[in-house]
Amino acid sequence: TKPMLIVHAGASKIPDELCMAYLRGVREAANSGFIAMMESKSARDGVEAAVMAMENNPLFFAGTGGALNLEGKVECDAAIMEGRTMKAGAVGGVKTVRNPIRAARMVMDKSDHVLLVGEGAEKFAARNGLPAVDNSNLITEYALKNFKKNQVFNRSIHNSYSAWYQRFCPIQNPCCCLSSLFRRSIRMKLYIKTHFPHLSDRASSKEVTSKTDLKRICSTPAMDGSCD
Amino acid sequence: SVGAVALDAQGRTAVALSTGGITGKLPGRLGDSALPGCGFYADDNVGTVCCTGHGEMIMRAALAQRIISAISRGERPQKACQEGLDFMRLRLDGYGGVIAISASGGIGLSFSAFRMPWAYRTTDELHYGIEKGD
């Protein structure tokens, strides 16, 4: 069989100015993965090496440079699977592992499980020779900038949600009588359309018919086309 | 997220992927990357697949399993990847990307999101791209 290896670095809104850096990163990962595969004659080692190269690249949203969760922490998932025995290993929600793919590989090779998550996965990785790192070591400027941008977006929505609540909520505002659900959802939709045009496609009347719906929409992270 | 699929000289397949998730995600949220059949799959008799994009939509579409099933029914990897992404976009309004290698060495590489950096390496070739049409 002709040996081959393909890598990707995520599908999302990559800004123009970073395209060349991303291309350099995937080229390096493909080369290091392919060389590892030819040396060890194993596809498993090839994919692990390729992903490790990308986890160590601070530009990519995995390992060092991972996206920050709502608490401002890096929380990673990783997995590996081989086609001969169809064995798989995965870790989820780990914060103290520099290369989560190595922890996933250990789950596949040294445990009877497929998926370990959270503290258990971190302890398993530490027991198998992956030293725990402080979460702050995994945070990069770029991820922090994205996180702050996301926070501002969420805060602006929450502030406007409370402004809407003051204005339209019958309890807070007695003159706004208990109008029918239909009229209220139209008003709410109008409110979102004027204040959050980019949200209004999601705030369709079927979706936003109560304050809880609006709160739910406002509290979900800014899915501005960002992906995993 | 980042991912890799491989086929070695002995005809064995493997897939690996890693992600930091989505900026601003709720603590404790797991995406598709840790779930076999959603974010990834590998079977020497069929091939190997690695997905990226909206984790929640990929999980709900069981995207990797969907593509592997299409390849096992004789579909070419490229078409199987494209159809899987079309399903996710039309049915769930989800966007993402997929890389795949079939057991016979066919290549699948497709994405419905804005961009996806990729690179493909064999013994004597290295191809790479980021835009649609690269």
XYZ file of C-alpha atoms in Angstrom, chain A residues 6-11 26 54 60, chain B residues 1-5 16-18 39 50-53 97-99 116-119:
29
model
C -3.391 13.947 5.826
C -3.666 16.621 8.525
C -6.118 19.484 9.149
C -5.968 22.439 11.557
C -9.652 23.108 12.114
C -12.421 24.533 9.948
C 0.119 22.024 8.684
C 0.101 20.853 16.064
C -3.549 26.098 16.736
C -9.187 21.487 16.653
C -6.397 19.649 14.803
C -6.429 16.135 13.352
C -4.589 13.564 11.261
C -5.465 10.381 9.344
C -5.789 11.165 15.923
C -7.295 14.527 16.884
C -7.038 17.121 19.622
C -15.426 13.188 15.503
C -11.464 12.784 11.046
C -14.007 15.619 11.454
C -13.759 19.223 12.687
C -16.217 22.097 13.090
C -14.573 19.974 7.618
C -13.535 16.352 7.081
C -10.390 14.466 6.007
C -9.645 24.779 6.651
C -5.830 24.496 6.614
C -4.789 20.995 5.409
C -1.689 19.133 4.194
